[in-house]
XYZ file of C-alpha atoms in Angstrom:
710
model
C -20.748 -48.072 -25.186
C -20.673 -47.160 -28.910
C -22.380 -44.120 -27.813
C -19.576 -42.188 -27.053
C -18.158 -42.510 -30.441
C -18.510 -40.038 -33.467
C -19.967 -41.056 -37.096
C -16.479 -40.410 -38.414
C -14.526 -42.513 -35.896
C -17.133 -44.859 -35.658
C -16.239 -45.693 -39.823
C -12.610 -45.061 -38.612
C -12.633 -48.045 -36.338
C -14.734 -50.419 -38.745
C -11.994 -49.730 -41.625
C -9.114 -50.676 -39.126
C -10.843 -53.550 -37.986
C -11.491 -54.740 -41.509
C -7.805 -54.085 -42.373
C -7.083 -56.479 -38.853
C -8.981 -59.158 -39.910
C -7.666 -59.405 -43.524
C -3.822 -59.298 -42.540
C -4.135 -61.021 -39.566
C -3.524 -64.719 -38.659
C -5.879 -65.890 -35.971
C -3.277 -67.732 -34.356
C -1.153 -64.970 -33.730
C -3.562 -62.804 -32.619
C -4.669 -65.485 -29.605
C -0.816 -65.828 -29.041
C -0.760 -62.119 -28.508
C -4.001 -61.859 -26.673
C -2.747 -64.546 -24.344
C 0.270 -62.813 -23.760
C -1.652 -59.413 -22.681
C -3.510 -61.907 -20.003
C 0.185 -62.840 -19.008
C 2.009 -59.773 -19.036
C -0.151 -57.414 -16.961
C 0.726 -53.881 -16.764
C 3.259 -54.739 -19.917
C 0.665 -55.433 -22.428
C 2.198 -52.628 -24.629
C 5.400 -52.375 -23.886
C 6.294 -55.598 -25.006
C 4.887 -57.698 -28.296
C 5.760 -61.226 -30.414
C 8.965 -61.023 -31.510
C 7.640 -62.886 -34.109
C 4.669 -60.321 -35.165
C 5.807 -58.054 -37.629
C 5.173 -53.845 -37.487
C 2.023 -54.457 -39.276
C 0.390 -56.477 -37.049
C 1.467 -54.230 -34.254
C -0.150 -51.300 -35.303
C -3.537 -53.067 -36.472
C -3.434 -54.775 -32.834
C -3.345 -51.252 -31.574
C -5.897 -49.818 -33.466
C -8.141 -53.069 -32.972
C -7.214 -52.733 -28.757
C -8.113 -48.760 -28.268
C -11.063 -49.156 -30.806
C -12.323 -51.414 -28.133
C -11.291 -49.355 -25.156
C -13.326 -46.305 -27.325
C -16.669 -48.585 -27.265
C -16.273 -49.964 -24.148
C -15.130 -47.010 -21.992
C -17.248 -47.300 -18.871
C -16.010 -50.397 -18.456
C -12.395 -50.072 -19.112
C -12.465 -47.243 -16.530
C -13.984 -49.136 -14.208
C -12.384 -52.635 -14.578
C -9.173 -52.190 -16.090
C -8.114 -48.625 -15.016
C -4.440 -49.886 -14.408
C -4.304 -51.271 -17.377
C -5.553 -48.300 -18.918
C -2.840 -46.299 -17.403
C 0.027 -48.243 -19.057
C -1.654 -48.063 -22.490
C -2.027 -44.367 -22.246
C 1.590 -44.370 -20.742
C 2.958 -45.486 -23.616
C 0.410 -43.458 -25.854
C -2.307 -43.028 -27.663
C -2.514 -43.146 -31.279
C -2.690 -40.344 -32.953
C -6.165 -41.304 -34.386
C -7.797 -42.020 -31.285
C -6.138 -38.807 -29.583
C -9.113 -36.781 -30.121
C -11.858 -38.698 -28.870
C -9.827 -40.435 -25.782
C -9.326 -36.506 -24.498
C -12.188 -35.796 -24.586
C -13.301 -39.089 -22.648
C -10.928 -38.586 -20.290
C -12.226 -34.904 -20.016
C -15.713 -35.842 -19.722
C -16.228 -33.217 -21.976
C -18.290 -35.479 -24.780
C -21.187 -33.676 -23.925
C -21.119 -30.334 -22.118
C -23.607 -27.907 -22.182
C -21.012 -24.956 -23.312
C -20.944 -26.672 -26.398
C -24.191 -25.181 -27.333
C -23.594 -21.572 -26.365
C -20.422 -22.173 -28.415
C -21.879 -20.442 -31.939
C -23.669 -17.742 -29.393
C -20.316 -16.976 -28.403
C -18.296 -16.525 -31.405
C -21.280 -13.252 -32.239
C -20.127 -11.892 -29.299
C -17.341 -9.474 -28.432
C -14.796 -9.488 -25.966
C -12.282 -6.861 -24.588
C -9.406 -9.207 -24.947
C -9.534 -9.568 -28.965
C -6.691 -7.371 -29.704
C -4.614 -9.412 -27.436
C -5.537 -12.568 -29.091
C -5.107 -11.037 -32.502
C -1.963 -10.151 -31.467
C -0.348 -13.579 -29.939
C -2.172 -15.901 -32.913
C 0.758 -15.079 -34.763
C 3.549 -16.145 -32.147
C 1.505 -19.529 -31.428
C 3.123 -22.599 -33.306
C 4.637 -20.414 -35.854
C 6.476 -23.121 -37.848
C 3.171 -25.218 -38.139
C 1.781 -25.628 -41.436
C -1.837 -25.527 -39.917
C -1.108 -22.089 -38.529
C 1.633 -21.164 -40.530
C 0.168 -17.759 -42.692
C -1.878 -14.859 -41.819
C -5.487 -15.561 -41.487
C -5.192 -19.102 -42.203
C -7.602 -21.677 -41.247
C -5.572 -22.563 -37.912
C -5.348 -18.950 -36.937
C -9.140 -18.382 -37.227
C -10.389 -21.311 -35.017
C -7.762 -20.409 -32.684
C -9.226 -17.098 -32.332
C -12.596 -17.981 -32.092
C -12.014 -20.723 -29.401
C -9.623 -18.211 -27.188
C -12.224 -15.724 -27.518
C -15.324 -17.618 -26.965
C -13.259 -18.591 -23.210
C -12.469 -15.503 -22.711
C -16.333 -14.678 -22.586
C -17.193 -17.299 -20.624
C -14.471 -16.753 -17.803
C -14.364 -12.781 -17.374
C -11.839 -13.212 -14.232
C -9.130 -15.588 -16.564
C -10.149 -13.973 -20.077
C -7.226 -14.681 -21.820
C -3.275 -15.670 -20.916
C -0.686 -16.358 -24.030
C 0.114 -19.770 -22.598
C -2.812 -21.043 -22.720
C -2.985 -20.266 -26.848
C -0.943 -23.286 -26.953
C -3.170 -25.564 -24.875
C -5.377 -24.846 -27.414
C -3.749 -25.246 -30.567
C -2.688 -28.293 -29.406
C -6.405 -29.170 -29.491
C -7.279 -27.990 -32.293
C -4.344 -29.992 -34.620
C -6.509 -33.060 -32.812
C -10.175 -32.004 -33.179
C -13.038 -29.548 -34.473
C -12.768 -26.058 -32.897
C -16.350 -26.986 -31.026
C -14.919 -29.716 -29.422
C -11.769 -28.660 -28.482
C -13.317 -25.943 -27.066
C -15.469 -27.726 -24.661
C -12.106 -30.354 -23.844
C -10.034 -26.765 -22.934
C -13.046 -25.512 -20.394
C -13.066 -29.096 -18.485
C -8.796 -28.582 -18.397
C -9.137 -25.175 -17.057
C -11.928 -26.411 -14.593
C -11.023 -29.935 -13.784
C -7.158 -30.032 -14.077
C -5.399 -26.721 -12.051
C -5.375 -25.205 -15.188
C -7.435 -21.773 -14.226
C -5.795 -21.146 -11.248
C -2.296 -20.981 -13.369
C -3.812 -18.747 -15.704
C -5.339 -16.470 -13.380
C -3.855 -12.736 -13.168
C -2.416 -13.730 -9.589
C -0.980 -16.678 -11.102
C -1.081 -18.085 -7.377
C -1.035 -21.516 -9.076
C 2.040 -21.255 -10.423
C 3.721 -20.004 -7.410
C 2.779 -23.180 -5.965
C 4.183 -25.246 -8.448
C 7.368 -23.617 -8.588
C 7.539 -23.836 -4.474
C 6.601 -27.910 -4.899
C 9.380 -28.298 -7.648
C 11.709 -26.176 -5.809
C 11.323 -28.586 -2.623
C 11.610 -31.886 -5.510
C 14.680 -30.119 -6.564
C 16.723 -29.388 -3.422
C 15.547 -33.190 -1.620
C 16.710 -35.151 -5.124
C 18.906 -33.077 -6.422
C 21.087 -31.069 -3.872
C 24.321 -30.339 -5.832
C 22.122 -29.206 -8.699
C 19.776 -26.899 -6.338
C 22.616 -25.322 -4.872
C 24.691 -24.227 -8.132
C 21.376 -22.895 -8.822
C 21.906 -21.020 -6.373
C 24.954 -19.513 -6.643
C 24.223 -18.652 -9.979
C 21.175 -16.890 -9.066
C 19.595 -19.009 -11.812
C 15.965 -18.899 -10.102
C 13.214 -22.103 -10.876
C 10.853 -19.901 -12.538
C 13.246 -18.927 -15.182
C 13.050 -22.261 -16.806
C 10.120 -24.273 -15.165
C 7.655 -21.310 -15.484
C 6.937 -22.050 -19.236
C 6.943 -26.147 -18.396
C 3.790 -25.317 -15.918
C 1.677 -22.723 -17.952
C 2.229 -24.271 -21.623
C 2.661 -28.301 -20.031
C 5.988 -28.467 -22.040
C 4.218 -27.577 -25.806
C 7.076 -24.568 -26.031
C 9.786 -26.589 -24.663
C 9.251 -29.889 -25.975
C 9.280 -31.291 -29.498
C 5.826 -31.427 -30.548
C 5.597 -35.226 -30.434
C 7.225 -35.679 -27.229
C 5.508 -32.774 -25.845
C 1.905 -34.519 -27.017
C 3.111 -37.918 -25.757
C 3.452 -36.046 -22.007
C -0.415 -34.061 -22.651
C -1.367 -37.741 -22.992
C -0.696 -38.699 -19.817
C -1.509 -34.894 -18.148
C -5.203 -35.836 -19.275
C -4.943 -39.186 -16.936
C -2.993 -38.183 -14.306
C -2.856 -34.094 -14.053
C 0.099 -32.242 -13.308
C 1.917 -34.743 -11.665
C 3.880 -36.003 -15.206
C 4.722 -32.277 -15.047
C 7.072 -32.780 -12.134
C 7.978 -35.842 -12.868
C 8.962 -34.713 -16.221
C 10.453 -32.028 -15.131
C 12.787 -33.520 -12.432
C 13.430 -35.831 -15.051
C 15.005 -33.435 -17.467
C 17.514 -31.845 -14.438
C 18.534 -35.948 -13.132
C 19.900 -36.269 -16.998
C 21.778 -32.755 -17.554
C 22.578 -32.657 -13.671
C 26.324 -32.872 -14.882
C 26.220 -30.568 -17.677
C 24.487 -28.004 -15.458
C 26.847 -27.963 -12.669
C 29.615 -27.351 -14.983
C 28.271 -24.030 -16.525
C 27.336 -20.005 -15.605
C 24.264 -18.701 -15.999
C 24.455 -17.552 -19.518
C 25.526 -21.476 -20.150
C 22.682 -23.097 -18.328
C 19.933 -20.571 -20.668
C 21.853 -21.570 -23.470
C 21.933 -25.276 -22.544
C 18.157 -25.148 -21.495
C 17.193 -23.358 -24.931
C 19.182 -25.047 -27.800
C 20.256 -29.065 -26.106
C 17.786 -30.102 -23.608
C 15.022 -29.921 -26.101
C 16.149 -32.295 -28.343
C 18.060 -35.016 -26.128
C 14.527 -37.520 -26.480
C 13.851 -36.971 -30.486
C 15.081 -40.347 -31.045
C 13.346 -42.233 -28.058
C 10.358 -40.347 -26.478
C 10.022 -43.455 -24.081
C 13.313 -42.965 -22.709
C 12.070 -39.903 -21.035
C 8.759 -41.118 -19.772
C 10.992 -44.038 -18.368
C 12.723 -41.799 -16.279
C 9.948 -39.553 -15.432
C 8.813 -42.828 -13.480
C 11.572 -43.443 -11.859
C 11.102 -40.242 -10.079
C 10.123 -40.498 -6.425
C 6.883 -38.338 -6.375
C 4.810 -38.841 -2.933
C 1.027 -36.971 -3.517
C 0.747 -36.510 0.438
C 4.085 -34.403 0.930
C 2.903 -32.377 -2.030
C -0.550 -31.664 -0.274
C 1.489 -30.798 2.701
C 3.847 -28.635 0.923
C 0.668 -26.540 -0.512
C -0.763 -26.238 2.853
C 2.663 -24.799 3.848
C 2.568 -22.584 0.877
C -0.840 -20.947 1.612
C 0.184 -20.048 5.352
C 3.443 -18.499 3.801
C 1.128 -16.452 0.994
C -1.466 -15.798 3.599
C 1.265 -14.734 6.404
C 2.785 -12.366 3.296
C -0.625 -10.953 2.277
C -0.936 -9.980 5.488
C 2.320 -8.431 5.531
C 1.187 -6.488 2.320
C -1.287 -5.496 3.492
C 0.504 -4.076 6.851
C 3.110 -2.857 4.006
C 0.075 -1.166 1.558
C -1.494 0.862 5.217
C 2.214 1.967 5.732
C 2.413 2.813 2.452
C -0.646 4.361 2.474
C 0.180 6.413 5.990
C 3.522 7.360 4.676
C 1.959 9.027 1.602
C -0.125 10.693 3.655
C 2.214 12.005 5.713
C 4.269 13.394 2.502
C 1.048 14.707 1.391
C 0.956 16.717 4.664
C 4.494 17.236 5.064
C 4.303 18.941 1.614
C 1.232 21.038 2.528
C 3.106 22.082 5.686
C 5.924 23.425 3.761
C 3.729 25.086 1.205
C 2.145 27.249 3.739
C 5.199 27.172 5.946
C 5.821 30.957 4.540
C 1.641 31.955 5.151
C 2.073 30.508 8.511
C 5.468 32.656 9.628
C 3.516 35.657 8.003
C 0.584 34.794 9.920
C 2.298 34.106 13.604
C 3.952 37.865 12.859
C 1.009 39.399 12.823
C -0.564 37.855 15.451
C 2.157 38.735 17.334
C 1.557 42.273 16.341
C -1.706 41.690 17.218
C -0.530 40.338 20.208
C 1.159 42.990 21.643
C -1.242 45.553 20.671
C -3.691 43.571 22.976
C -1.503 43.170 25.469
C -1.205 46.991 25.870
C -4.689 47.407 26.268
C -5.290 44.789 28.597
C -2.581 46.243 30.510
C -4.636 49.620 30.195
C -7.990 47.690 31.327
C -5.945 46.045 33.990
C -4.929 49.311 35.730
C -8.707 50.492 35.232
C -9.984 47.364 36.890
C -7.098 48.161 39.822
C -7.896 51.447 40.148
C -12.154 50.055 40.674
C -10.962 48.119 43.019
C -9.064 50.212 45.358
C -12.559 52.380 44.653
C -14.735 49.744 45.850
C -12.656 48.376 48.539
C -12.179 52.645 50.309
C -16.433 52.318 50.194
C -16.609 48.815 51.694
C -14.581 50.342 54.324
C -16.777 53.246 54.899
C -20.086 50.692 55.136
C -20.538 49.681 58.974
C -18.812 46.898 60.148
C -19.728 43.739 62.102
C -19.560 46.135 65.571
C -21.693 48.851 63.759
C -24.009 46.241 62.574
C -24.059 44.962 65.887
C -25.008 48.319 67.865
C -27.888 48.844 65.566
C -29.141 45.276 66.228
C -29.198 45.673 70.045
C -30.816 49.371 69.654
C -33.899 47.672 67.416
C -33.848 45.001 70.051
C -34.231 47.448 73.098
C -36.826 49.595 70.806
C -39.306 46.165 70.863
C -38.361 45.770 74.709
C -39.469 49.333 74.923
C -42.348 49.185 72.453
C -43.613 45.820 74.738
C -43.183 47.754 78.210
C -45.278 50.632 76.448
C -48.019 48.018 75.420
C -48.299 46.516 78.705
C -48.876 50.028 80.081
C -51.740 51.009 78.143
C -53.080 47.287 79.143
C -53.149 48.386 82.488
C -54.333 51.839 81.918
C -57.701 50.003 79.857
C -58.020 48.082 82.976
C -58.034 50.903 85.213
C -60.297 53.083 82.920
C -62.614 50.183 82.962
C -62.191 49.565 86.527
C -63.302 53.142 87.164
C -65.945 52.951 85.038
C -67.518 49.740 86.391
C -67.459 51.597 89.987
C -68.916 54.884 88.428
C -71.824 52.751 87.486
C -72.011 51.370 90.662
C -71.828 54.683 92.357
C -74.287 56.100 89.838
C -76.937 53.043 90.536
C -76.689 53.630 94.170
C -76.792 57.085 94.231
C -80.124 56.815 92.094
C -81.979 54.132 94.026
C -81.361 56.114 97.384
C -84.269 58.357 96.955
C -84.404 61.120 94.352
C -83.670 64.281 94.881
C -81.925 64.275 98.779
C -80.217 67.451 100.142
C -77.864 69.649 98.629
C -75.209 68.984 100.783
C -74.880 65.635 98.813
C -75.040 66.608 95.461
C -71.527 68.882 95.588
C -69.149 66.166 96.710
C -70.356 64.100 94.286
C -70.145 66.795 91.664
C -66.699 67.506 92.673
C -66.179 63.758 92.407
C -66.994 63.268 89.560
C -65.163 66.336 88.063
C -62.242 64.742 89.661
C -62.909 61.265 87.844
C -63.429 63.076 84.789
C -60.011 64.837 85.003
C -58.438 61.767 85.871
C -60.129 60.025 82.587
C -59.135 63.042 80.771
C -55.549 62.686 81.710
C -55.496 59.075 81.451
C -56.670 59.442 78.224
C -53.951 61.917 77.456
C -51.817 59.631 78.833
C -52.493 57.128 76.328
C -52.855 59.155 72.971
C -49.062 60.126 74.141
C -48.462 57.131 74.500
C -49.635 55.692 71.285
C -47.843 58.441 69.689
C -44.386 57.531 71.253
C -45.376 53.801 70.081
C -46.258 54.805 66.442
C -42.547 57.015 66.722
C -40.886 53.544 67.941
C -42.635 51.344 65.331
C -41.836 54.090 62.489
C -37.988 53.779 63.607
C -38.026 50.183 64.321
C -39.133 49.968 60.513
C -36.752 52.519 59.189
C -33.779 50.937 60.748
C -34.908 47.501 59.288
C -34.833 48.910 56.242
C -31.402 50.561 56.327
C -30.273 46.902 57.549
C -31.608 45.353 54.724
C -30.545 48.056 52.407
C -27.112 47.491 54.379
C -27.137 43.821 53.579
C -28.039 43.620 49.804
C -24.988 46.496 49.108
C -22.919 44.667 50.948
C -23.524 41.802 48.969
C -23.563 43.275 45.880
C -20.244 44.364 46.924
C -18.944 41.115 47.265
C -20.312 39.892 43.978
C -18.728 42.900 42.266
C -15.350 42.459 44.236
C -15.242 38.058 43.498
C -16.291 39.216 39.788
C -13.005 41.665 39.302
C -10.836 39.386 41.178
C -11.696 36.682 39.084
C -11.080 39.141 36.097
C -8.191 39.965 37.111
C -6.743 36.430 37.522
C -8.555 35.546 33.887
C -6.411 38.655 32.412
C -3.363 37.762 34.035
C -3.412 34.099 33.037
C -3.818 35.458 29.389
C -1.049 37.855 29.462
C 0.737 34.870 30.683
C -0.122 33.087 27.705
C 0.287 35.386 25.464
C 3.903 36.180 26.721
C 4.897 32.717 26.727
C 3.345 32.702 22.631
C 5.175 35.609 22.631
C 8.242 33.892 23.654
C 8.067 30.989 21.257
C 7.301 32.585 18.544
C 10.343 34.971 18.945
C 12.343 31.184 19.170
C 11.106 29.471 16.671
C 11.506 32.969 14.445
C 15.259 32.806 15.585
C 15.852 29.495 14.834
C 14.211 29.550 11.133
C 16.476 32.821 10.739
C 19.557 30.427 12.360
C 18.855 27.917 9.760
C 18.336 29.970 6.677
C 21.640 31.840 7.377
C 23.374 28.642 7.664
C 21.658 27.396 4.616
C 22.877 30.634 2.198
C 25.890 30.075 3.693
C 26.178 26.227 3.130
C 24.784 27.473 -0.750
C 27.637 30.049 -0.867
C 30.445 28.381 -0.026
C 28.966 25.292 -2.245
C 29.181 28.085 -5.082
C 32.203 28.977 -4.441
C 33.787 26.053 -4.718
C 31.737 25.541 -8.188
C 32.995 28.709 -9.220
C 36.871 27.664 -8.298
C 36.445 24.528 -10.132
C 34.879 26.050 -13.904
C 37.566 28.932 -13.080
C 40.083 25.548 -12.579
C 38.604 23.849 -16.181
C 38.869 26.996 -17.823
C 42.555 27.762 -17.233
C 43.525 23.810 -18.072
C 41.496 24.259 -21.328
C 43.522 26.906 -22.106
C 46.308 25.553 -21.785
C 45.603 22.825 -23.528
C 45.041 25.346 -26.442
C 48.491 26.992 -26.272
C 50.023 23.317 -26.322
C 47.708 22.660 -29.078
C 48.590 25.720 -31.692
C 52.355 25.009 -30.176
C 52.422 21.718 -31.631
C 50.687 23.060 -34.830
C 53.942 25.686 -35.334
C 56.792 23.190 -34.504
C 55.793 21.470 -37.330
C 53.751 19.332 -40.137
C 53.806 16.143 -41.066
C 55.006 15.054 -44.613
C 52.296 12.061 -44.662
C 48.836 13.310 -45.699
C 46.920 10.134 -43.981
C 49.020 11.480 -40.731
C 47.376 14.871 -41.389
C 44.273 13.799 -42.214
C 44.314 11.465 -38.328
C 45.480 14.573 -36.652
C 42.437 16.327 -37.690
C 40.243 13.857 -36.170
C 42.375 14.064 -33.430
C 41.493 17.640 -33.165
C 38.045 17.377 -33.659
C 37.858 14.684 -30.923
C 39.811 17.249 -28.515
C 36.708 19.628 -29.786
C 34.217 17.121 -28.610
C 36.226 16.642 -25.207
C 35.956 20.414 -25.068
C 32.348 20.454 -25.475
C 31.679 17.762 -22.993
C 33.864 19.338 -20.304
C 31.502 22.433 -21.324
C 28.004 21.088 -20.653
C 29.790 19.337 -17.909
C 30.321 23.380 -16.458
C 27.268 23.944 -17.244
C 25.640 20.998 -15.589
C 28.080 21.545 -12.564
C 26.598 25.274 -12.435
C 22.696 23.845 -12.009
C 23.535 21.423 -9.483
C 25.467 23.602 -6.634
C 23.103 21.824 -3.727
C 24.578 18.326 -4.746
C 28.006 17.503 -2.938
C 28.070 13.872 -4.885
C 27.596 15.212 -8.286
C 30.431 17.973 -7.583
C 32.743 15.741 -6.539
C 31.821 13.218 -9.534
C 32.305 15.994 -11.721
C 35.404 17.552 -10.848
C 37.235 13.474 -10.730
C 35.361 13.672 -14.281
C 36.813 16.540 -15.833
C 39.966 15.701 -13.807
C 40.296 12.341 -15.801
C 39.245 14.124 -18.968
C 42.012 16.903 -18.822
C 44.429 14.442 -18.204
C 43.582 12.615 -21.146
C 43.781 15.568 -23.283
C 47.189 16.727 -21.819
C 48.432 13.325 -22.899
C 47.002 13.145 -26.421
C 48.497 16.791 -27.176
C 51.493 16.028 -25.594
C 51.997 12.869 -27.816
C 50.677 15.090 -30.647
C 53.140 17.584 -30.315
C 56.277 14.753 -29.913
C 54.440 13.625 -33.787
C 54.281 16.850 -35.294
C 58.518 16.871 -34.475
C 59.002 13.880 -35.612
C 60.171 12.976 -39.292
C 60.451 9.326 -39.849
C 56.734 7.736 -41.109
C 57.052 4.738 -39.042
C 57.332 6.753 -35.816
C 54.888 9.003 -36.668
C 52.383 5.551 -37.108
C 53.474 4.357 -34.102
C 52.605 7.613 -31.832
C 49.506 7.593 -33.954
C 48.841 4.008 -32.615
C 49.781 5.474 -29.144
C 47.596 8.469 -29.266
C 44.939 5.850 -30.272
C 45.220 4.111 -26.948
C 45.241 7.078 -25.093
C 42.044 8.046 -26.631
C 40.393 5.060 -26.339
C 41.784 3.609 -22.865
C 42.463 5.321 -18.974
C 45.177 7.635 -18.661
C 49.061 5.721 -18.903
C 51.867 6.370 -17.126
C 54.764 8.116 -18.897
C 56.657 5.451 -18.709
C 54.551 3.851 -21.524
C 55.886 6.719 -23.865
C 58.606 6.145 -26.370
C 61.975 7.277 -25.363
C 62.642 10.788 -26.285
C 66.258 8.900 -27.363
C 64.923 7.314 -29.951
C 63.704 10.453 -31.990
């Protein structure tokens, strides 16, 4: 397994093994190896009492060299023993290779991209440059601007910000990278840091949302509540939240909280066991300091965390590690807490989404309200204009309605003139009788035709018999025949005349029937048309009536709104005038008091002067202070004038000016008494009282010196 070792580490391991062979006794080595087999997990915790320190160090070097050389076998077969050795601390010279082996970062593809990443530009470069100087500022490797440590730290942070653009750069991660750079070159440190971010939950800790940090704080609060309930109650009573002291523990893995040697030991265990060691060490620190913390307030606890706790285990780091592994830690319970926290966060996310939606709706409603308020005046003007137009339209519609009513009356009159149902029945009866007469005439005409035909047949038969009887019979026979023929011809002519008359009458009857039928159709059409016009006029009349009602309703509503607006405006004007009157009265009262104070000051100056020059100088200072107070009162009066609409501001200003005026009156009365006093000691006493009055709230009159002593 020597393929895991770099050439430098192989050379170092060879030198260490050579030194060990030269300086160690083979018998003691066998006894140590035997005790190692017998003690199991206590391999590193104890050694032979007779072995000296140099032998122990050489043995540790040989052991870790063998572990590195046979890494895969140790991980498979001796995992528990390896865990105990890591808890006891990895030797400084082996940390680089062991950390790479623990993180499986010895052969990563991203290592080949490192040089190319350094040639690119990152949007986080300014932030990284700003925070570089604040990372291990006291360490020699990073001390000084543009030092080698700061340069390689910048390179690694810049490269990672390009590899993982979602996380980019976070300040706490620089301390972890700085610790890696103290142990190994920048390329190897970059690979180990990438593996830490991907496999050790650090990427979730450093995301902009810091969701993993919230989970860690939630789990740590559960451990605190379960194992240290009294301390948890004290923290809550002092509002000393867990995030105030534990956030840096998880973000920097104690690198900014504990001294570097102890934090490095914790980082050794973190590389093997993950964030569990952070929970254990944090709880061990709180258990060790519980008695002291309960007796402190919030500020005292903050000072204790900053100055006392970090140096408690400087002399014995193993004590902290031992206490950490005495803490109760249940991985299954932590998984359950993770699920609970996820459910809580999902619920909070839903609530935040709902709140965001409500805020958006509220903002939109506010915008709509502002828009409505902005256009209220225009709307009122438009409503008034519409009201005038509605009144004009109402007048026009009333005129049109009157015209329509006149037309309806006219149409009703015309409708009354038209034949009614009885007249129509009479016309139809007359038409039926005409048709019956026509049928009677046709029947008579057919009878006449039949008669004429019969006569013609008889005549023909008569003529045929006459011709057949002998040509020229006697004359006495011809005259009767002629007479009969003439008579028949006369009858025939008569019949034809009657027929012509009947036809003429028939045509006249048909013409009358056609005329009556035409009149009937015309009257029917006129009646239908009149009915349509009447229904249309009635519909229009109803529509106009409805429009009139709607316009009247709108007009009444507009009048009501206008009256309400007028009332509100009057109330607001009255309220503003009342506030203005109160403010003017307060200003007048303040001015009166200021004038009284000025008169008192002038009286004090006239009554006497002090012999002591220091007292006069101090009194001049008091005058300056009084002038400043007058300016403050004046500015307060000015601000009061500009805030007439705020009653709360008015009351506060009134109380403030009252207290200032009271202080001024007391100070001036003391100055007046001081002027009348000739004793320097009493003047000094009065000056002290004046200072007290100016620096503290107004004192009652009982605190003033008795005038009997003057």
